[in-house]
Short mmCIF file of C-alpha atoms and ligand atoms in Angstrom, two decimals:
data_model
loop_
_atom_site.label_atom_id
_atom_site.label_comp_id
_atom_site.label_asym_id
_atom_site.label_seq_id
_atom_site.Cartn_x
_atom_site.Cartn_y
_atom_site.Cartn_z
CA MET A 1 -17.92 30.18 2.37
CA LYS A 2 -18.59 27.50 -0.24
CA LYS A 3 -16.89 24.31 0.81
CA LEU A 4 -14.91 22.17 -1.60
CA ARG A 5 -16.73 18.85 -1.90
CA VAL A 6 -14.10 16.11 -2.04
CA MET A 7 -14.95 12.46 -2.53
CA SER A 8 -12.24 9.92 -1.64
CA VAL A 9 -12.77 6.59 -3.40
CA PHE A 10 -10.88 3.49 -2.25
CA GLY A 11 -11.42 -0.24 -1.89
CA THR A 12 -8.45 -2.32 -0.74
CA ARG A 13 -6.43 -2.51 2.47
CA PRO A 14 -3.40 -0.50 1.32
CA GLU A 15 -5.52 2.26 -0.22
CA ALA A 16 -7.50 2.50 3.01
CA ILE A 17 -4.39 2.72 5.22
CA LYS A 18 -3.10 5.55 3.04
CA MET A 19 -6.42 7.37 2.45
CA CYS A 20 -8.01 7.30 5.91
CA PRO A 21 -5.53 9.83 7.35
CA LEU A 22 -6.32 12.10 4.40
CA ALA A 23 -10.08 11.75 4.88
CA LEU A 24 -9.57 12.69 8.54
CA GLU A 25 -7.44 15.70 7.59
CA LEU A 26 -10.08 16.95 5.10
CA ASN A 27 -12.81 16.38 7.66
CA ALA A 28 -10.99 18.51 10.19
CA ARG A 29 -10.67 21.51 7.85
CA GLU A 30 -13.49 23.95 7.36
CA GLU A 31 -12.69 24.55 3.65
CA PHE A 32 -13.76 20.97 2.83
CA GLU A 33 -16.79 18.78 2.83
CA SER A 34 -15.26 15.32 2.87
CA LEU A 35 -17.13 12.29 1.51
CA VAL A 36 -15.84 8.71 1.48
CA CYS A 37 -16.98 6.07 -1.00
CA VAL A 38 -15.56 2.57 -0.54
CA THR A 39 -15.86 0.07 -3.36
CA ALA A 40 -15.11 -2.80 -0.93
CA GLN A 41 -12.96 -4.55 -3.53
CA HIS A 42 -11.69 -6.00 -0.24
CA ARG A 43 -14.20 -6.60 2.56
CA GLU A 44 -12.74 -7.85 5.87
CA MET A 45 -9.30 -6.40 5.14
CA LEU A 46 -10.87 -3.01 4.33
CA ASP A 47 -13.24 -2.96 7.29
CA SER A 48 -10.37 -3.63 9.68
CA VAL A 49 -8.66 -0.42 8.49
CA LEU A 50 -11.87 1.63 8.62
CA ASP A 51 -12.26 0.51 12.24
CA THR A 52 -8.66 1.37 13.11
CA PHE A 53 -9.10 4.94 11.85
CA SER A 54 -12.78 5.26 12.84
CA VAL A 55 -13.74 6.28 9.31
CA ARG A 56 -17.41 5.72 8.39
CA PRO A 57 -17.99 5.63 4.62
CA ASP A 58 -20.82 7.71 3.15
CA TYR A 59 -21.20 5.19 0.31
CA ASP A 60 -20.29 1.48 0.22
CA LEU A 61 -20.51 -0.30 -3.15
CA ASN A 62 -19.88 -3.66 -1.44
CA ILE A 63 -18.63 -5.27 -4.66
CA MET A 64 -16.32 -8.04 -3.38
CA GLU A 65 -17.18 -11.56 -4.48
CA PRO A 66 -15.28 -14.86 -4.28
CA GLN A 67 -13.08 -15.52 -7.33
CA GLN A 68 -13.47 -11.93 -8.51
CA THR A 69 -11.56 -11.06 -11.68
CA LEU A 70 -10.06 -7.80 -12.82
CA ALA A 71 -12.91 -7.47 -15.33
CA THR A 72 -15.71 -8.12 -12.82
CA ILE A 73 -14.23 -5.66 -10.32
CA THR A 74 -13.82 -2.98 -13.00
CA GLY A 75 -17.32 -3.50 -14.45
CA LYS A 76 -19.08 -3.40 -11.09
CA ILE A 77 -17.29 -0.25 -9.97
CA LEU A 78 -17.93 1.59 -13.24
CA ARG A 79 -21.63 0.82 -13.15
CA GLN A 80 -22.21 1.61 -9.47
CA LEU A 81 -19.86 4.55 -8.95
CA GLY A 82 -21.43 6.51 -11.80
CA ASP A 83 -24.72 6.58 -9.88
CA VAL A 84 -22.98 7.62 -6.66
CA LEU A 85 -21.18 10.48 -8.41
CA GLN A 86 -24.40 11.71 -9.98
CA ASP A 87 -26.00 11.68 -6.55
CA ALA A 88 -23.13 13.23 -4.56
CA LYS A 89 -21.84 15.67 -7.21
CA PRO A 90 -18.34 16.15 -5.73
CA ASP A 91 -16.08 18.94 -7.02
CA VAL A 92 -13.16 16.52 -7.15
CA VAL A 93 -12.62 12.77 -6.75
CA LEU A 94 -9.49 11.44 -5.05
CA VAL A 95 -8.17 7.98 -5.87
CA HIS A 96 -5.07 6.30 -4.52
CA GLY A 97 -2.25 4.28 -5.99
CA ASP A 98 -2.64 1.48 -8.49
CA THR A 99 -5.43 -0.99 -7.82
CA THR A 100 -8.43 -1.87 -9.96
CA THR A 101 -10.50 0.42 -7.72
CA THR A 102 -8.05 3.24 -8.49
CA PHE A 103 -8.36 2.84 -12.24
CA ALA A 104 -12.11 2.23 -12.35
CA GLY A 105 -12.70 5.05 -9.84
CA ALA A 106 -10.75 7.53 -11.95
CA LEU A 107 -12.49 6.41 -15.14
CA ALA A 108 -15.95 6.69 -13.55
CA ALA A 109 -15.15 10.25 -12.43
CA PHE A 110 -13.84 11.11 -15.91
CA TYR A 111 -17.09 9.85 -17.46
CA GLU A 112 -18.94 12.27 -15.15
CA LYS A 113 -16.47 15.06 -16.11
CA ILE A 114 -15.36 15.41 -12.49
CA PRO A 115 -11.67 16.30 -11.95
CA VAL A 116 -9.53 13.55 -10.47
CA GLY A 117 -6.73 13.86 -7.91
CA HIS A 118 -4.28 10.96 -7.84
CA VAL A 119 -2.70 10.30 -4.46
CA GLU A 120 0.59 8.35 -4.65
CA ALA A 121 1.14 9.36 -8.27
CA GLY A 122 4.17 8.78 -10.47
CA LEU A 123 5.48 5.41 -9.27
CA ARG A 124 6.79 3.38 -12.20
CA THR A 125 8.68 0.18 -13.00
CA TYR A 126 8.31 0.70 -16.78
CA ASP A 127 7.38 -2.98 -17.09
CA ARG A 128 3.72 -3.31 -18.03
CA TRP A 129 3.62 -6.89 -16.71
CA SER A 130 5.17 -6.25 -13.30
CA PRO A 131 3.51 -5.36 -11.08
CA PHE A 132 0.45 -6.58 -13.00
CA PRO A 133 -1.97 -4.92 -13.49
CA GLU A 134 -0.82 -2.13 -11.17
CA GLU A 135 1.83 -0.58 -13.44
CA MET A 136 -0.73 -0.03 -16.20
CA ASN A 137 -3.31 1.25 -13.69
CA ARG A 138 -0.86 3.93 -12.54
CA CYS A 139 -0.07 4.99 -16.09
CA MET A 140 -3.74 5.20 -17.08
CA VAL A 141 -4.71 7.17 -13.98
CA GLY A 142 -1.77 9.47 -14.68
CA ARG A 143 -3.44 10.35 -18.01
CA ILE A 144 -6.85 10.91 -16.45
CA ALA A 145 -5.88 12.87 -13.32
CA GLN A 146 -5.56 16.64 -13.15
CA TYR A 147 -3.98 16.78 -9.68
CA HIS A 148 -0.99 14.49 -9.15
CA PHE A 149 0.20 14.04 -5.56
CA ALA A 150 3.65 12.52 -6.04
CA PRO A 151 5.29 11.15 -2.88
CA THR A 152 8.86 11.88 -4.02
CA ALA A 153 10.79 14.11 -6.43
CA GLN A 154 11.63 11.01 -8.48
CA ASN A 155 7.91 10.26 -8.84
CA ARG A 156 7.37 13.82 -10.09
CA ALA A 157 10.19 13.43 -12.61
CA ASN A 158 8.48 10.28 -13.95
CA LEU A 159 5.25 12.22 -14.49
CA GLU A 160 7.04 15.14 -16.12
CA ARG A 161 8.70 12.78 -18.60
CA GLU A 162 5.22 11.55 -19.54
CA ALA A 163 4.00 15.15 -19.91
CA VAL A 164 0.85 14.50 -17.87
CA SER A 165 -1.65 17.36 -17.85
CA GLY A 166 -2.58 19.33 -14.72
CA SER A 167 -0.54 20.10 -11.61
CA ILE A 168 2.05 17.94 -9.85
CA PHE A 169 2.85 18.35 -6.14
CA VAL A 170 5.56 16.52 -4.17
CA THR A 171 3.81 15.69 -0.92
CA GLY A 172 5.50 12.67 0.70
CA ASN A 173 3.51 9.47 1.16
CA THR A 174 0.44 9.50 3.40
CA VAL A 175 1.52 6.11 4.79
CA ILE A 176 4.01 7.94 7.01
CA ASP A 177 1.10 10.07 8.29
CA ALA A 178 -0.81 6.82 8.97
CA MET A 179 2.01 5.51 11.12
CA LYS A 180 1.49 8.37 13.57
CA TYR A 181 -1.82 6.65 14.43
CA THR A 182 -0.69 3.05 14.36
CA VAL A 183 2.72 2.54 15.96
CA ASN A 184 2.53 2.29 19.74
CA ASP A 185 3.77 0.23 22.71
CA ARG A 186 0.48 -1.47 23.54
CA PRO A 187 0.05 -5.29 23.38
CA PHE A 188 -1.04 -6.87 20.09
CA ALA A 189 -4.73 -7.37 19.39
CA CYS A 190 -3.78 -10.72 17.78
CA GLU A 191 -3.24 -12.92 20.84
CA ALA A 192 -0.76 -15.27 19.07
CA LEU A 193 1.66 -12.35 18.63
CA ASN A 194 1.77 -11.66 22.35
CA GLY A 195 3.39 -15.11 22.73
CA VAL A 196 6.26 -14.32 20.33
CA ASP A 197 9.67 -13.62 21.93
CA PHE A 198 10.82 -10.40 20.23
CA GLY A 199 14.05 -10.58 22.27
CA GLY A 200 15.13 -13.20 19.70
CA LYS A 201 15.35 -12.70 15.93
CA VAL A 202 11.91 -12.39 14.35
CA ILE A 203 11.30 -12.03 10.61
CA ALA A 204 8.02 -10.34 9.62
CA MET A 205 6.98 -11.49 6.17
CA THR A 206 4.14 -10.94 3.70
CA CYS A 207 3.56 -12.21 0.16
CA HIS A 208 0.46 -11.75 -1.97
CA ARG A 209 1.12 -10.21 -5.38
CA ARG A 210 -0.63 -11.50 -8.50
CA GLU A 211 2.57 -11.53 -10.58
CA ASN A 212 4.05 -13.88 -7.94
CA TYR A 213 1.16 -16.38 -8.22
CA GLY A 214 2.43 -19.81 -9.33
CA GLU A 215 6.13 -20.58 -9.61
CA PRO A 216 7.54 -17.38 -8.04
CA MET A 217 5.34 -17.84 -4.97
CA GLU A 218 6.27 -21.53 -4.74
CA ASN A 219 9.96 -20.52 -4.87
CA ILE A 220 9.47 -17.87 -2.19
CA PHE A 221 7.66 -20.25 0.16
CA SER A 222 10.21 -23.05 -0.30
CA ALA A 223 12.98 -20.50 0.46
CA VAL A 224 11.16 -19.47 3.64
CA ALA A 225 10.71 -23.12 4.68
CA GLU A 226 14.44 -23.74 4.06
CA LEU A 227 15.38 -20.68 6.14
CA ALA A 228 13.15 -21.76 9.01
CA ARG A 229 14.80 -25.19 9.07
CA ALA A 230 18.34 -23.74 8.80
CA PHE A 231 17.71 -21.22 11.61
CA PRO A 232 15.53 -22.96 14.20
CA ASP A 233 16.00 -20.10 16.70
CA VAL A 234 14.59 -17.54 14.28
CA ARG A 235 10.81 -17.01 14.32
CA ILE A 236 9.05 -16.15 11.07
CA VAL A 237 5.65 -14.45 11.39
CA TYR A 238 3.48 -14.38 8.25
CA PRO A 239 -0.04 -12.90 8.28
CA VAL A 240 -1.49 -14.59 5.22
CA HIS A 241 -3.51 -12.51 2.73
CA LEU A 242 -7.12 -13.71 2.27
CA SER A 243 -6.73 -14.41 -1.45
CA PRO A 244 -7.55 -18.14 -1.81
CA VAL A 245 -4.58 -18.58 -4.16
CA VAL A 246 -2.19 -17.24 -1.50
CA GLN A 247 -3.91 -19.14 1.33
CA ARG A 248 -3.56 -22.48 -0.50
CA ALA A 249 0.11 -22.02 -1.43
CA ALA A 250 1.14 -20.67 1.98
CA ARG A 251 -0.55 -23.44 3.91
CA ALA A 252 0.79 -26.16 1.59
CA HIS A 253 4.41 -25.06 2.06
CA LEU A 254 4.60 -23.50 5.51
CA GLU A 255 1.98 -25.04 7.79
CA GLY A 256 3.38 -27.29 10.55
CA ILE A 257 6.92 -25.83 10.58
CA PRO A 258 7.42 -25.12 14.30
CA ASN A 259 9.17 -21.71 14.01
CA ILE A 260 6.77 -20.31 11.39
CA LEU A 261 3.64 -18.58 12.71
CA LEU A 262 0.90 -18.16 10.11
CA THR A 263 -1.82 -15.74 11.20
CA GLU A 264 -4.92 -14.11 9.76
CA PRO A 265 -4.31 -10.68 8.19
CA LEU A 266 -3.37 -8.32 11.02
CA ASP A 267 -5.01 -5.01 11.68
CA ALA A 268 -2.78 -2.10 10.67
CA MET A 269 -1.72 -1.33 14.24
CA ASP A 270 -0.59 -4.90 14.83
CA MET A 271 1.20 -5.06 11.48
CA HIS A 272 3.12 -1.87 12.10
CA LYS A 273 3.97 -2.95 15.64
CA LEU A 274 5.08 -6.36 14.36
CA MET A 275 7.52 -4.69 11.98
CA ALA A 276 8.72 -2.25 14.64
CA ARG A 277 9.54 -5.17 16.98
CA SER A 278 11.03 -7.53 14.35
CA TYR A 279 14.66 -8.02 13.33
CA MET A 280 13.98 -7.74 9.59
CA VAL A 281 11.21 -7.86 6.97
CA MET A 282 10.72 -9.99 3.85
CA THR A 283 7.88 -8.88 1.57
CA ASP A 284 6.49 -8.39 -1.91
CA SER A 285 4.20 -5.63 -0.60
CA GLY A 286 4.46 -2.07 -1.85
CA GLY A 287 3.41 -0.26 1.31
CA ILE A 288 5.69 -2.27 3.56
CA GLN A 289 8.71 -1.15 1.49
CA GLU A 290 7.81 2.39 2.55
CA GLU A 291 7.01 1.66 6.20
CA ALA A 292 9.88 -0.59 7.28
CA PRO A 293 12.69 1.85 6.36
CA SER A 294 11.12 4.50 8.60
CA LEU A 295 11.24 1.93 11.42
CA GLY A 296 14.93 1.17 10.76
CA LYS A 297 14.24 -2.42 9.63
CA PRO A 298 16.11 -4.03 6.71
CA VAL A 299 13.77 -5.22 3.97
CA LEU A 300 14.31 -7.99 1.43
CA VAL A 301 11.89 -7.46 -1.44
CA LEU A 302 10.51 -10.69 -2.88
CA ARG A 303 10.15 -9.30 -6.42
CA ARG A 304 12.32 -8.77 -9.47
CA GLU A 305 11.80 -5.01 -9.56
CA THR A 306 10.47 -2.18 -7.46
CA GLU A 307 8.72 1.09 -8.20
CA ARG A 308 10.09 2.35 -4.89
CA PRO A 309 13.83 2.77 -5.57
CA GLU A 310 14.44 5.51 -2.99
CA ALA A 311 14.98 3.16 -0.03
CA VAL A 312 17.12 0.85 -2.19
CA SER A 313 19.38 3.85 -2.90
CA ALA A 314 19.38 4.67 0.81
CA GLY A 315 20.61 1.11 1.48
CA THR A 316 17.81 -0.17 3.74
CA VAL A 317 15.91 -2.17 1.11
CA ALA A 318 17.41 -4.85 -1.19
CA LEU A 319 15.82 -6.73 -4.07
CA ALA A 320 16.00 -10.45 -3.34
CA GLY A 321 14.01 -11.55 -6.41
CA THR A 322 11.87 -14.69 -6.56
CA GLU A 323 14.54 -17.41 -6.90
CA ARG A 324 14.85 -19.75 -3.93
CA ALA A 325 18.67 -19.81 -3.67
CA ALA A 326 19.11 -16.03 -3.80
CA ILE A 327 16.41 -15.43 -1.17
CA VAL A 328 17.97 -18.00 1.20
CA ARG A 329 21.46 -16.54 0.66
CA MET A 330 20.46 -12.91 1.24
CA ALA A 331 18.33 -13.66 4.29
CA SER A 332 21.05 -15.91 5.78
CA GLU A 333 23.59 -13.09 5.39
CA LEU A 334 21.38 -10.66 7.27
CA LEU A 335 20.85 -13.22 10.04
CA THR A 336 24.55 -14.02 10.49
CA ASP A 337 26.63 -11.04 9.31
CA SER A 338 26.18 -8.25 11.83
CA ALA A 339 28.13 -5.69 9.76
CA LYS A 340 25.82 -6.30 6.80
CA TYR A 341 22.80 -6.12 9.08
CA GLU A 342 23.91 -2.86 10.74
CA ALA A 343 24.58 -1.29 7.35
CA MET A 344 20.94 -1.86 6.38
CA ALA A 345 19.24 -1.26 9.75
CA ARG A 346 19.14 2.52 9.67
CA ALA A 347 15.97 4.55 9.95
CA VAL A 348 15.48 6.60 6.78
CA ASN A 349 12.43 8.54 5.63
CA PRO A 350 12.67 8.99 1.86
CA TYR A 351 8.88 8.58 1.61
CA GLY A 352 7.56 11.22 3.95
CA ASP A 353 7.63 13.32 7.09
CA GLY A 354 4.08 12.76 8.32
CA SER A 355 2.66 15.91 6.67
CA ALA A 356 1.60 14.52 3.29
CA CYS A 357 -2.12 14.87 4.04
CA ALA A 358 -1.72 18.53 5.00
CA ARG A 359 0.16 19.21 1.75
CA ILE A 360 -2.54 17.47 -0.31
CA ALA A 361 -5.26 19.51 1.42
CA ASP A 362 -3.26 22.72 0.82
CA ALA A 363 -2.72 21.78 -2.82
CA LEU A 364 -6.47 21.29 -3.29
CA THR A 365 -7.39 24.65 -1.74
CA TRP A 366 -4.80 26.32 -3.98
CA GLY A 367 -5.93 24.35 -7.05
CA PHE A 368 -9.54 25.41 -6.54
CA GLY A 369 -8.67 29.06 -5.87
CA LEU A 370 -9.42 29.01 -2.13
CA SER A 371 -5.86 29.99 -1.16
CA ASP A 372 -3.04 31.99 -2.72
CA ALA A 373 -0.07 29.71 -2.25
CA ALA A 374 0.68 26.13 -3.29
CA PRO A 375 2.33 24.00 -0.57
CA ALA A 376 6.11 23.70 -0.49
CA ASP A 377 7.44 20.34 -1.73
CA PHE A 378 8.28 17.54 0.66
CA VAL A 379 12.08 17.26 0.91
CA PRO A 380 13.49 14.24 2.75
CA GLN A 381 15.93 14.95 5.59
CA LYS A 382 19.40 13.50 4.95
C1 UD1 B 401 -5.37 -6.06 -4.61
C2 UD1 B 401 -4.64 -5.10 -5.55
C3 UD1 B 401 -3.17 -5.08 -5.23
C4 UD1 B 401 -2.89 -4.83 -3.77
C5 UD1 B 401 -3.71 -5.78 -2.92
C6 UD1 B 401 -3.54 -5.37 -1.48
C7 UD1 B 401 -5.65 -5.03 -7.77
C8 UD1 B 401 -5.55 -5.50 -9.17
N1 UD1 B 401 -4.76 -5.55 -6.92
O1 UD1 B 401 -4.90 -7.36 -4.91
O2 UD1 B 401 -2.53 -4.04 -5.99
O3 UD1 B 401 -1.52 -5.02 -3.53
O4 UD1 B 401 -5.10 -5.69 -3.27
O5 UD1 B 401 -3.76 -6.40 -0.59
O6 UD1 B 401 -6.49 -4.23 -7.47
N2 UD1 B 401 -10.31 -11.39 -0.21
C9 UD1 B 401 -11.21 -11.66 0.80
N3 UD1 B 401 -11.39 -10.71 1.77
C10 UD1 B 401 -10.75 -9.53 1.78
C11 UD1 B 401 -9.83 -9.25 0.75
C12 UD1 B 401 -9.63 -10.19 -0.24
O7 UD1 B 401 -11.80 -12.72 0.83
O8 UD1 B 401 -10.97 -8.73 2.68
C13 UD1 B 401 -10.10 -12.40 -1.26
C14 UD1 B 401 -11.25 -12.41 -2.26
O9 UD1 B 401 -11.57 -13.72 -2.48
C15 UD1 B 401 -10.65 -11.83 -3.51
C16 UD1 B 401 -9.16 -12.18 -3.37
O10 UD1 B 401 -8.91 -12.11 -1.96
O11 UD1 B 401 -11.24 -12.39 -4.63
C17 UD1 B 401 -8.21 -11.25 -4.07
O12 UD1 B 401 -8.56 -9.89 -3.84
P1 UD1 B 401 -8.38 -8.80 -5.03
O13 UD1 B 401 -8.77 -7.46 -4.52
O14 UD1 B 401 -9.06 -9.29 -6.26
O15 UD1 B 401 -6.84 -8.83 -5.33
P2 UD1 B 401 -5.60 -8.69 -4.36
O16 UD1 B 401 -4.66 -9.78 -4.72
O17 UD1 B 401 -6.01 -8.53 -2.95
N1 UDP B 402 -0.76 -4.83 6.36
C1 UDP B 402 -1.66 -5.03 7.39
N2 UDP B 402 -1.92 -6.30 7.82
C2 UDP B 402 -1.32 -7.39 7.25
C3 UDP B 402 -0.41 -7.16 6.18
C4 UDP B 402 -0.18 -5.87 5.74
O1 UDP B 402 -2.22 -4.07 7.94
O2 UDP B 402 -1.60 -8.50 7.68
C5 UDP B 402 -0.51 -3.44 5.91
C6 UDP B 402 0.93 -3.04 5.70
O3 UDP B 402 1.54 -2.61 6.91
C7 UDP B 402 0.79 -1.91 4.70
C8 UDP B 402 -0.38 -2.38 3.85
O4 UDP B 402 -1.09 -3.32 4.62
O5 UDP B 402 0.39 -0.72 5.33
C9 UDP B 402 0.14 -2.98 2.59
O6 UDP B 402 -0.89 -3.67 1.99
P1 UDP B 402 -0.62 -4.89 1.01
O7 UDP B 402 0.69 -5.50 1.29
O8 UDP B 402 -1.83 -5.75 1.09
O9 UDP B 402 -0.65 -4.18 -0.41
P2 UDP B 402 0.43 -3.38 -1.28
O10 UDP B 402 1.04 -2.31 -0.45
O11 UDP B 402 1.42 -4.38 -1.77
O12 UDP B 402 -0.37 -2.85 -2.41
#
């Protein structure tokens, strides 16, 4: 039987966490020949995920450089990936989400006239500047792709409104599949975390987004410093993203405050365990908004908008914005008002049931005529 040659292209930490389980699923199925090409838009943060999932890339473009810009990342990927695609000749290229790797990867495949499958398709804020440049990346990849793997029914509706061409499947998010590998009871690999008393209230936080650079990030960090001083018994754990902009701002505002622990980026297992053991989460991350609700942890989103409204509707995620006073007020309420806390701390799974990768693989075999039936849509359990 001729195998379907699938190349997964990804480059940053979140793409890797969400694509490695899919690469493993494709690898395990005899209908597929699975190839992985990493751009290495991220280096250490990507390699940590590849190690966690024991995924060995077939191609590594190794493009990361200090002070990289959106233009340099895009240009390098376009130039190098074209050669890889000509060499590997995949039947389909899979890209994930909304990063510069996603957009440049899809465009490079289009230039080679290779069909593109977009994993995590259809998320929208309808604000081209927020998240920047991710919202535009998603829209552009939506035009290029022929297979759209939408995590939720709402994501599919967004794509239908835009009349994208090709086939749309509602699959759930592969991040929930990833958590089957990562969440466990073992000690942390990061030694500093083994010293944290999770019997007390611990807040897991992250903050890294480009649209928060500058004043919004300053506001967020001064809110976090104020919270730490107001609640000396609460421990705040913040693994700081390697972006030099984030490193500088975080260290300037938060270093030296006794109940704030700043760490290196955590490997995915540690991060997921940290959230599972924490009282609540504060973040501007996309992926964490999907993970924490499935762990029953309230999330305050440090952004003005979200492309992930499902958990907001379910009541476990709230938008705190980027103003200092509002962040302090909302976090203080969750720390002191147990009724409010209990109302948010419910495990919900609007983003997946752990079978997204299987649905994507089934959709591909159907799309390429190797099977008769398309997979049934993911439907969240109430
Ligand atoms: C990128 C994505 C963003 C995603 C984030 C995940 C784009 C436009 N943005 O943003 O959607 O939320 O990844 O974390 O694609 N760095 C290292 N080592 C690493 C990783 C990063 O040193 O392993 C440093 C580099 O100096 C790099 C900087 O971080 O220049 C920023 O990385 P970059 O990929 O350009 O943007 P992110 O802000 O990480
Ligand atoms: N994450 C991680 N280590 C960290 C911080 C985050 O493994 O120190 C994980 C997190 O659990 C989620 C993913 O990285 O799975 C989200 O990546 P990030 O916040 O960098 O990007 P976004 O999702 O906002 O694009």
